[in-house]
Tab-separated table of C-alpha atoms in Angstrom:
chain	number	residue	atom	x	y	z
A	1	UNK	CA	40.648	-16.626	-22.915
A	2	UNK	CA	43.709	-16.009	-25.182
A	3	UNK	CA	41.097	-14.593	-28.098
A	4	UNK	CA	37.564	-14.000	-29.109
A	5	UNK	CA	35.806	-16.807	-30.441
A	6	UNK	CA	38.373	-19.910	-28.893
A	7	UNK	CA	35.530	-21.589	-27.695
A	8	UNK	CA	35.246	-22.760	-31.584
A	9	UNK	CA	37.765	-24.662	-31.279
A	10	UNK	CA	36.091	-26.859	-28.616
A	11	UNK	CA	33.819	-30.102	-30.158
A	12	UNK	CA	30.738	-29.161	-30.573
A	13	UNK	CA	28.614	-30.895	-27.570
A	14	UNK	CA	31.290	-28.902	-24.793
A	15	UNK	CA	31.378	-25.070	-27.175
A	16	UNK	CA	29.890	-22.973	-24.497
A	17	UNK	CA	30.294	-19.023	-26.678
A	18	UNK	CA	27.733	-18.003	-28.804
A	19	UNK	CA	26.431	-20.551	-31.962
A	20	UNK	CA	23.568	-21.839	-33.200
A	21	UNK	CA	22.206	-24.517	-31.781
A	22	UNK	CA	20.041	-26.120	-34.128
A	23	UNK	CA	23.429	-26.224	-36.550
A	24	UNK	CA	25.256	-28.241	-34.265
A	25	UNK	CA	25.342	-31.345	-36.222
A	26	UNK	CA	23.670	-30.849	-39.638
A	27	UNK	CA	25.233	-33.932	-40.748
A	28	UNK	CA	25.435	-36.028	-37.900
A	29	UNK	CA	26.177	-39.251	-39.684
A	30	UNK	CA	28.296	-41.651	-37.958
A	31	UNK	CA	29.754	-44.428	-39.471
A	32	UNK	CA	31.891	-46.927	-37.231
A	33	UNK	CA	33.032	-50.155	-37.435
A	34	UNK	CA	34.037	-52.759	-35.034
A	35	UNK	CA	37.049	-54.746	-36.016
A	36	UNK	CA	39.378	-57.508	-34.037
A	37	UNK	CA	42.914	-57.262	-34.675
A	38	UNK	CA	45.701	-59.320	-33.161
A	39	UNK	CA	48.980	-57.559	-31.875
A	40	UNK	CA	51.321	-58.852	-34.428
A	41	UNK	CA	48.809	-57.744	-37.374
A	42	UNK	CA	48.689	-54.197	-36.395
A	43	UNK	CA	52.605	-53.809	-35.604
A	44	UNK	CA	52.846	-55.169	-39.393
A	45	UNK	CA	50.636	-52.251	-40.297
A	46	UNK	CA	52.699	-50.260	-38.184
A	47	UNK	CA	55.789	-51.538	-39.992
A	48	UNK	CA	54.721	-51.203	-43.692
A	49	UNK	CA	56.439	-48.757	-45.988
A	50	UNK	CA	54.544	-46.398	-45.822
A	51	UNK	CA	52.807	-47.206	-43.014
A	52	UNK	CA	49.236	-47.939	-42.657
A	53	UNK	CA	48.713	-47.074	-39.048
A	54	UNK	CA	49.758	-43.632	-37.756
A	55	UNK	CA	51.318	-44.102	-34.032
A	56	UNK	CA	52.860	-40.238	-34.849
A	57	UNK	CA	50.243	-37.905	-33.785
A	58	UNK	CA	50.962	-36.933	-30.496
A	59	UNK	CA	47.287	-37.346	-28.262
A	60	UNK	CA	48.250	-38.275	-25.090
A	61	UNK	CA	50.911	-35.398	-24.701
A	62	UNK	CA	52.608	-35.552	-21.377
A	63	UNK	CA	50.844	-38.794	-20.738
A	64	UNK	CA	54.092	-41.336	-21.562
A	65	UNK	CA	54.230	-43.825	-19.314
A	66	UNK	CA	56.990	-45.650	-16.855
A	67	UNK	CA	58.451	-48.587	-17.163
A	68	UNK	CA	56.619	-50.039	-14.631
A	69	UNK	CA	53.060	-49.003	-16.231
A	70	UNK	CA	54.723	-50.404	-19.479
A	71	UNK	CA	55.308	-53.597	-17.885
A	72	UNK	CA	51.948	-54.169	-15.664
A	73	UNK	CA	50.351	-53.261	-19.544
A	74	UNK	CA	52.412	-56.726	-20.410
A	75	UNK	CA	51.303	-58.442	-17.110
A	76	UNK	CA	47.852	-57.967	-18.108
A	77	UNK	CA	47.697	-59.836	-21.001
A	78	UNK	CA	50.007	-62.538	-19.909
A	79	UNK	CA	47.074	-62.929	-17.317
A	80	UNK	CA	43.853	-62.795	-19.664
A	81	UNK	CA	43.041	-59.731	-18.839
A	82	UNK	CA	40.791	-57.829	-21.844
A	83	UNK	CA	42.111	-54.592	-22.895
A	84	UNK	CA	39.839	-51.627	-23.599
A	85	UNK	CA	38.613	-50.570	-26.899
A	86	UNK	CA	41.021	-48.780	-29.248
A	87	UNK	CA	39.537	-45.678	-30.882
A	88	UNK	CA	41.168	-45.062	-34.820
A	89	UNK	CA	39.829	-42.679	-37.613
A	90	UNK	CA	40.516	-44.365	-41.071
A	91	UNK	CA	41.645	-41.731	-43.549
A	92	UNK	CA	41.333	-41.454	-47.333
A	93	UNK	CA	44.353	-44.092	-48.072
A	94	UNK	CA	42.679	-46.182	-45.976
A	95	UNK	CA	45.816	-45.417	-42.993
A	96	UNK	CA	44.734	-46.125	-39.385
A	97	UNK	CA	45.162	-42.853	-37.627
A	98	UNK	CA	45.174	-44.179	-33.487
A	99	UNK	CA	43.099	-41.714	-31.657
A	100	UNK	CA	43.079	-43.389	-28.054
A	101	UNK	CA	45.366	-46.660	-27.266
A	102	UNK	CA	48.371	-45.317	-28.749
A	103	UNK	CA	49.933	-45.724	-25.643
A	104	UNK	CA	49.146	-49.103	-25.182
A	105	UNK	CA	50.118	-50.031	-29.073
A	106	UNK	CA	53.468	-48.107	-28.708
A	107	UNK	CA	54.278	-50.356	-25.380
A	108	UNK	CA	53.674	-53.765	-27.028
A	109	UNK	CA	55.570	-52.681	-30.139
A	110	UNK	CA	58.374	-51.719	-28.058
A	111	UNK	CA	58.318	-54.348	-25.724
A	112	UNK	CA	58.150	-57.172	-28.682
A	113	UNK	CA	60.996	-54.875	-29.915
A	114	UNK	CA	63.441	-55.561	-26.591
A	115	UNK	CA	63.151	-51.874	-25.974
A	116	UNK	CA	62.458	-52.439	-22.592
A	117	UNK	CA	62.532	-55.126	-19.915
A	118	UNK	CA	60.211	-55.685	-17.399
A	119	UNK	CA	60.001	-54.586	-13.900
A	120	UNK	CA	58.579	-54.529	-10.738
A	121	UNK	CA	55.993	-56.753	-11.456
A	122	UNK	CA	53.679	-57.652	-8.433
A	123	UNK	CA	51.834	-60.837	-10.034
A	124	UNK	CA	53.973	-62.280	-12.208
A	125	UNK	CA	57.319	-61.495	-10.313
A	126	UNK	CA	59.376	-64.235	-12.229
A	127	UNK	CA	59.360	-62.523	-15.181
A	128	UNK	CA	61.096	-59.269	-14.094
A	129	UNK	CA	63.875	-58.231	-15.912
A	130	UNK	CA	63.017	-60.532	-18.620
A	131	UNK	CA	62.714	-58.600	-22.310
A	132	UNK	CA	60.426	-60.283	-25.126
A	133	UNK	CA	63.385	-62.493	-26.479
A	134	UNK	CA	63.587	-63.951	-23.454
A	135	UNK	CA	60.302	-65.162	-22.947
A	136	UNK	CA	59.144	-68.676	-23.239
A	137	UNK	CA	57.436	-69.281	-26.866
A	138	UNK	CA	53.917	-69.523	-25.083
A	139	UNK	CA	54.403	-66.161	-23.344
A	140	UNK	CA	55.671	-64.617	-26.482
A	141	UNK	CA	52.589	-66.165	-28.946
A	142	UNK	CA	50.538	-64.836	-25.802
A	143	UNK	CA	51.345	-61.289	-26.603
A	144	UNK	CA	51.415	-61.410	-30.599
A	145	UNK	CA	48.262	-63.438	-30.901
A	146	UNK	CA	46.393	-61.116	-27.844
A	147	UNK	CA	43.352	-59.901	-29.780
A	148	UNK	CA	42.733	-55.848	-29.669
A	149	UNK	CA	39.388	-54.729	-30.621
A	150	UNK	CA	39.223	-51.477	-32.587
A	151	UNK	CA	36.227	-48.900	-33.072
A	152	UNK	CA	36.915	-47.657	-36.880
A	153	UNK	CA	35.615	-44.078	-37.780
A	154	UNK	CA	35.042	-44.237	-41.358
A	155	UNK	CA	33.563	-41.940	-43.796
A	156	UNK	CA	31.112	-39.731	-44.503
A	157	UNK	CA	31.802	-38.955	-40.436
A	158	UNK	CA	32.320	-35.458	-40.801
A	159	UNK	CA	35.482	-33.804	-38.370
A	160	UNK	CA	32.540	-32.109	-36.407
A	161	UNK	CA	31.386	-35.747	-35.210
A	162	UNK	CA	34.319	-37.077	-35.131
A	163	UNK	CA	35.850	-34.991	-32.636
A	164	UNK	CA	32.815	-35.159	-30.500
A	165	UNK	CA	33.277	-38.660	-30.430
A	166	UNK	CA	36.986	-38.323	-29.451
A	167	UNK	CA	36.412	-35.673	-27.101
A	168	UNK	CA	33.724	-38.198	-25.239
A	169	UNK	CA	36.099	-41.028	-25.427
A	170	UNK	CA	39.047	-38.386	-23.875
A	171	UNK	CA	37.135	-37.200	-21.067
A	172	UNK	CA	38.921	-39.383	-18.576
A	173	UNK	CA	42.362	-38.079	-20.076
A	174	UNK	CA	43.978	-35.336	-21.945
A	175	UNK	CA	41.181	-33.427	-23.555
A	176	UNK	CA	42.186	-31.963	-26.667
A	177	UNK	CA	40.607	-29.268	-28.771
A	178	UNK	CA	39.559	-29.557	-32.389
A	179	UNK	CA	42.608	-27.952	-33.739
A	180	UNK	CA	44.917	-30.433	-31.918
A	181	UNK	CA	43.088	-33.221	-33.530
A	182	UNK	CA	43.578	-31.914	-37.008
A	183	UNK	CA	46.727	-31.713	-36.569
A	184	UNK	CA	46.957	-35.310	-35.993
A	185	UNK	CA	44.452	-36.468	-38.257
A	186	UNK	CA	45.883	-34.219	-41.682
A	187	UNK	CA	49.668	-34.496	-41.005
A	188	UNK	CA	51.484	-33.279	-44.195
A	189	UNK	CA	52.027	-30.312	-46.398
A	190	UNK	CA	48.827	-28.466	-44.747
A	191	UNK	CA	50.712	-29.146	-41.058
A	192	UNK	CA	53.850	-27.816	-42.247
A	193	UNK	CA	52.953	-24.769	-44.227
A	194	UNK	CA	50.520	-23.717	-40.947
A	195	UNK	CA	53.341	-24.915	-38.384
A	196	UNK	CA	55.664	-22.441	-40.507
A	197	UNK	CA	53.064	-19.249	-40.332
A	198	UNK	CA	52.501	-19.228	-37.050
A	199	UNK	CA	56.242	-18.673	-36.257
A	200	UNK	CA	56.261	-15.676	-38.825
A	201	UNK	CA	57.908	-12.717	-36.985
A	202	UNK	CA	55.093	-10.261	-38.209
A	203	UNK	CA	51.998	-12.773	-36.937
A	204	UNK	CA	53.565	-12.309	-33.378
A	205	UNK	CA	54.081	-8.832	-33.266
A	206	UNK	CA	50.714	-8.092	-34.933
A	207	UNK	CA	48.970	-10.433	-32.515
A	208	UNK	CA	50.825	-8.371	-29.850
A	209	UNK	CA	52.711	-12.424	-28.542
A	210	UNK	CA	49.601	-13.062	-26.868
A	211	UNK	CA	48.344	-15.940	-29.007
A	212	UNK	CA	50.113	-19.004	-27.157
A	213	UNK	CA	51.270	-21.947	-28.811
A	214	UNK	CA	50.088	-24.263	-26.621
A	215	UNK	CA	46.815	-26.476	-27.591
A	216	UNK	CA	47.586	-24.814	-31.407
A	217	UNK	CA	45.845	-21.636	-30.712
A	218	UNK	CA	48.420	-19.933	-33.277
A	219	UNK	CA	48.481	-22.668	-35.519
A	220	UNK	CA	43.888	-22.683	-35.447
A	221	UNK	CA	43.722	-18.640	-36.514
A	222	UNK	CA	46.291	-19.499	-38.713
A	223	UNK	CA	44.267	-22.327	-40.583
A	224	UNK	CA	41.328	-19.704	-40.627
A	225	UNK	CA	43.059	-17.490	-42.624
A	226	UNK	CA	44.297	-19.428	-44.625
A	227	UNK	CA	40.954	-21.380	-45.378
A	228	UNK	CA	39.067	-18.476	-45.913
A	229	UNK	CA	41.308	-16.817	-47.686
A	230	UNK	CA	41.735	-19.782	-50.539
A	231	UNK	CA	37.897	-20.242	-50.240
A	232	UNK	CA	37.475	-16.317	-50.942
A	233	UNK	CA	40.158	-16.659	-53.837
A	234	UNK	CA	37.983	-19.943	-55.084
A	235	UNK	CA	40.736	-21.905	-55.025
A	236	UNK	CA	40.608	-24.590	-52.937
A	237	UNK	CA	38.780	-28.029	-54.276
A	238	UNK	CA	36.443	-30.182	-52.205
A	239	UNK	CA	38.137	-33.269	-52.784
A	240	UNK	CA	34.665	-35.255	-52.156
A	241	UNK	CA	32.377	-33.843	-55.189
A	242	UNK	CA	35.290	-32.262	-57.400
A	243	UNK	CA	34.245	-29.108	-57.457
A	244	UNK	CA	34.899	-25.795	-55.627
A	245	UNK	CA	34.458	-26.280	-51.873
A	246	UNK	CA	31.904	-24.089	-50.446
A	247	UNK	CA	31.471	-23.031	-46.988
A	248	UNK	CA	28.237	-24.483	-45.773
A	249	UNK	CA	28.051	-23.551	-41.981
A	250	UNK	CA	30.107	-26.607	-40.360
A	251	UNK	CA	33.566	-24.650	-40.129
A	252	UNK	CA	35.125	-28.526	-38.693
A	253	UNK	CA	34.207	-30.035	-42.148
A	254	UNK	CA	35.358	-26.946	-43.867
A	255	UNK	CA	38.900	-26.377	-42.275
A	256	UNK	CA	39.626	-30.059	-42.175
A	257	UNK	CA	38.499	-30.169	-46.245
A	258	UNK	CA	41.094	-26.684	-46.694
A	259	UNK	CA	43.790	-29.173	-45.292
A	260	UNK	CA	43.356	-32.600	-47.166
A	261	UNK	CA	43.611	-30.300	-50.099
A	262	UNK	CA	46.713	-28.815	-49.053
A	263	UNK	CA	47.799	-32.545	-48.280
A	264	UNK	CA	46.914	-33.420	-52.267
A	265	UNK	CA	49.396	-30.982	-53.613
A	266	UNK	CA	52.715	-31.683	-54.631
A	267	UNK	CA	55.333	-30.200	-52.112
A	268	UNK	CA	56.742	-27.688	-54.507
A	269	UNK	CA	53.361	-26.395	-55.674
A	270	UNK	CA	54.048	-22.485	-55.882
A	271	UNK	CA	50.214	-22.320	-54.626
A	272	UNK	CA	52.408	-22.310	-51.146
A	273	UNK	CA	54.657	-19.164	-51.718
A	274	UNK	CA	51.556	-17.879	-52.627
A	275	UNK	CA	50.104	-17.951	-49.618
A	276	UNK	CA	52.961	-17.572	-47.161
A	277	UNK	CA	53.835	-14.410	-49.709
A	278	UNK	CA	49.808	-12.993	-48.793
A	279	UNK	CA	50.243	-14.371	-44.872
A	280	UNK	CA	53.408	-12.063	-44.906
A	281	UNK	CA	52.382	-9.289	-46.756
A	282	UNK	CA	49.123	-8.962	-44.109
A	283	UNK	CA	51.018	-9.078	-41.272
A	284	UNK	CA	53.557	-6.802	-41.953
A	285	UNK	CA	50.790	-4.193	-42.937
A	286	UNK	CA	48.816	-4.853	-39.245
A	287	UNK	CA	51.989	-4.426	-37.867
A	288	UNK	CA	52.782	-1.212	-39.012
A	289	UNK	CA	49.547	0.575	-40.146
A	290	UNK	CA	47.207	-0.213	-38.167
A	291	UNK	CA	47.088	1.196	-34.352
A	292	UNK	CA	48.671	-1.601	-31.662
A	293	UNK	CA	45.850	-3.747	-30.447
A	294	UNK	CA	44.443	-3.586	-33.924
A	295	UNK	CA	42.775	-6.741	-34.058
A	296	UNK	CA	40.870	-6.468	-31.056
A	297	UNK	CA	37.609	-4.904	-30.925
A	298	UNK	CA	36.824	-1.566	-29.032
A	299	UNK	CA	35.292	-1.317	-25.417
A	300	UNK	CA	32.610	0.667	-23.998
A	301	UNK	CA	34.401	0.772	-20.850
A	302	UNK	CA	38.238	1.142	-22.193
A	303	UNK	CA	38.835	-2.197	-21.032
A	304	UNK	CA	41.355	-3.949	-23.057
A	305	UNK	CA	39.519	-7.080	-24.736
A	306	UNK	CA	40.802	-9.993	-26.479
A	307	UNK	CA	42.350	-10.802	-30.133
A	308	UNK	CA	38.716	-11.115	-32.051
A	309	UNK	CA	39.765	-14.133	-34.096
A	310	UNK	CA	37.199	-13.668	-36.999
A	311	UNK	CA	38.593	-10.004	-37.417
A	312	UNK	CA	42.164	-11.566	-37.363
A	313	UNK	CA	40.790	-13.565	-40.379
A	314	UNK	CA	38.482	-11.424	-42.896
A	315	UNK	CA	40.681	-8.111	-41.844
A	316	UNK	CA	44.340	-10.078	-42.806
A	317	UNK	CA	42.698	-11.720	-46.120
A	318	UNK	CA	41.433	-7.686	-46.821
A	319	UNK	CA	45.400	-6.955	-46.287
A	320	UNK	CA	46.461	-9.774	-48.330
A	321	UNK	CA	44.338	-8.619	-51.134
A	322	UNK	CA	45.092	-4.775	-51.596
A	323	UNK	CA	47.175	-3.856	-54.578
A	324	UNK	CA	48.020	-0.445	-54.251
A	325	UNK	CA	51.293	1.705	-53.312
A	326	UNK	CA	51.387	3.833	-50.487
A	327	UNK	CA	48.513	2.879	-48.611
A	328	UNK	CA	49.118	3.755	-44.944
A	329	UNK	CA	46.303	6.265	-45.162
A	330	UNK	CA	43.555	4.300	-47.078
A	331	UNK	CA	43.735	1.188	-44.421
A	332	UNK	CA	43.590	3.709	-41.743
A	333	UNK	CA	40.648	4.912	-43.349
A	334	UNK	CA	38.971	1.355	-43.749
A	335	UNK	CA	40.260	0.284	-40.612
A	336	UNK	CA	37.900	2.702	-39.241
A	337	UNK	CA	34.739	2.475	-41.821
A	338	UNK	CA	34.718	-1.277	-40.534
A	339	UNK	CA	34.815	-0.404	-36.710
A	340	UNK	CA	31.849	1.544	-37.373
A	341	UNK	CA	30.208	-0.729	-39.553
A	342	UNK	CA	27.245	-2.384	-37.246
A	343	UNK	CA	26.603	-5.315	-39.372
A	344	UNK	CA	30.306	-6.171	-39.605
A	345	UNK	CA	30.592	-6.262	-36.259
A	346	UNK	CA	27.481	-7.944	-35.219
A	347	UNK	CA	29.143	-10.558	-37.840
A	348	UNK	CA	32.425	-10.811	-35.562
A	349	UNK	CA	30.888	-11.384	-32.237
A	350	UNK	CA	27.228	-13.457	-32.781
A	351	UNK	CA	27.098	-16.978	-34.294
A	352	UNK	CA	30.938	-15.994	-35.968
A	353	UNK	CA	30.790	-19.040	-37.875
A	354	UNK	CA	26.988	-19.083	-39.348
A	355	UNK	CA	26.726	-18.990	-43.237
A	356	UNK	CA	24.693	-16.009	-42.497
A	357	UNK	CA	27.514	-14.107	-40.596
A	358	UNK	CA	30.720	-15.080	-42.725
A	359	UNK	CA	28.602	-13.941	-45.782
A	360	UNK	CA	27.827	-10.423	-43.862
A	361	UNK	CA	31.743	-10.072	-43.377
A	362	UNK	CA	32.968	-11.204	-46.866
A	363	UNK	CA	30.834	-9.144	-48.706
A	364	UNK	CA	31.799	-6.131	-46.810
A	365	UNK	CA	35.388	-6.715	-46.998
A	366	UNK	CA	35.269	-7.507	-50.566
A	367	UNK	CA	33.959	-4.849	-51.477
A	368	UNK	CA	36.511	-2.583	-49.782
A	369	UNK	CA	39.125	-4.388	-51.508
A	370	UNK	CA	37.415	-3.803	-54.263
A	371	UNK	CA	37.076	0.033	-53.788
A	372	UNK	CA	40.707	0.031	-52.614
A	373	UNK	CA	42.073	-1.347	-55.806
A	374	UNK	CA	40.173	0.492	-57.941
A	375	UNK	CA	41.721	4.160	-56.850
């Protein structure tokens, strides 16, 4: 475990840290739609300016296939053979996001492309080394007209359904964590400003370089902050109703609503310097105020625990808040008020992400900013 709390970043029906169970899915509407789609109408998709399905986000890292899988893919449906389901979540502009069969859509692009030729084919062995141009008019209708049948997510699925589904439908693969798939799903300004954070020098050296990379783990407390921190600030916009969003106990729904607004604003929106400016500001005052191994919680026994991610969060928005010269001595001071408080800490280590809890912590930490700016 690479911090306290990562098992929230696992889909709901695998989380195996401390939640509430009976708010697993408080919304658990699904809404899915079967749809038929032949080759050549999704690679036009594919090909529209801008494009209306998304081959970009990268699911099956590490999964790309050979040549020869590439052309036993082609094989098969030169045979008859049905291909399985593809999985896609529709987003707002109605663009096809491919959750599982991006592999298989990327080869038959590519192939009807003459990216490749194919090879070592045990069935059909006259047609290796032949590329799509070269293939008899049948063959080549074969493969444009070869019907795919997709499973559309549409809304009101919230992201904490959604990736439950996806993590089901991932099992036999790559399993990826909900952070990973919001990456995919909500590319644009929110990736990039969250991307850029996490590779702030002061975020490493105040998480001590122990918060990998890998499966986003920098890049998921990163969106925390950030989402809380707007949602404290009662700036960010649910983008559904219109009005402020609130935080109603599904954190999945809550991040992935912090992002699509992000997504909504123009690229030079100084709302951005903003927060990078706050992101910085908090880091470089954990760095150099508070005692190394400052966001991890004590131990009884003096053994060394963890990055607590929800005191990452509410502790960093306290830092980004402050407005006072000089103040070494007074976060020292609050540092340790909040180390002692029970029911803030109770709040960073028991159902973290409860309404109930994230109220406990904000009101505390509110109104030490509060008391802090008022000296």
């Amino acid at each position: 475990m690479d911090f306290e709390g990562e098992y929230t970043m696992q889909p709901a029906s695998v989380q195996t840290g401390s939640h509430d169970p009976d708010a697993v899915y408080p919304d658990a509407v699904l809404n899915i739609a079967r749809e038929s789609a032949s080759v050549f109408q999704l690679k036009r998709k594919w090909e529209k300016t801008p494009p209306m399905l998304n081959l970009a986000p990268d699911f099956q890292r590490g999964l790309v296939w050979s040549n020869k899988q590439k052309s036993e893919l082609i094989e098969s449906i030169l045979m008859g053979i049905p291909l399985p389901l593809i999985y896609v979540k529709e987003d707002e502009k109605g663009v096809y996001v491919i959750v599982d069969g991006k592999q298989r859509l990327s080869t038959l692009f590519s192939f009807i492309n003459n990216e490749f030729a194919l090879e070592r084919l045990t069935i059909l062995k006259d047609m290796n080394g032949l590329r799509f141009s070269e293939l008899t008019p049948l063959a080549q209708n074969k493969i444009e007209d070869c019907s795919l049948t997709l499973h559309v997510i549409k809304a009101p699925t919230s992201d904490r359904v959604t990736f439950d589904l996806f993590d089901r439908v991932n099992r036999g693969g790559t399993r990826l964590n909900n952070q990973e798939m919001r990456n995919a799903l909500y590319q644009g300004n929110a990736t990039k400003l969250i991307n850029s954070l996490a590779l702030n020098p002061g975020f490493i050296d105040a998480t001590e370089h122990s918060i990998p990379s890998r499966h986003m783990k920098d890049r998921y407390l990163v969106l925390r902050f950030i989402a809380f921190s707007l949602w404290q600030q009662r700036i960010t916009v649910d983008l559904d109703t219109a009005v402020p969003l609130d935080y109603k106990s599904n954190l999945e729904d809550f991040l992935g609503k912090t992002m699509r607004f992000l997504n909504r604003l123009p690229e030079n929106d100084p709302l951005f310097g903003i927060i990078e400016s706050q992101f910085d500001k908090a880091m470089k005052l954990a760095g150099s105020i508070i005692p190394k191994g400052g966001f991890r919680l004590p131990s009884p026994r003096g053994k060394k625990r963890p990055i607590n991610m929800a005191f990452f969060e509410s502790f960093s928005y306290l830092l980004s808040q402050i407005d006072i010269e000089n103040p070494d001595y007074i976060i020292r001071d609050v540092y340790s008020r909040l180390l002692s408080d029970k029911d803030y800490l109770d709040s960073l280590t028991r159902s973290v992400d409860s309404g109930k809890q994230i109220d406990t912590r904000y009101k505390i930490v509110n109104r030490l900013i509060n008391e802090i700016n008022l000296c």
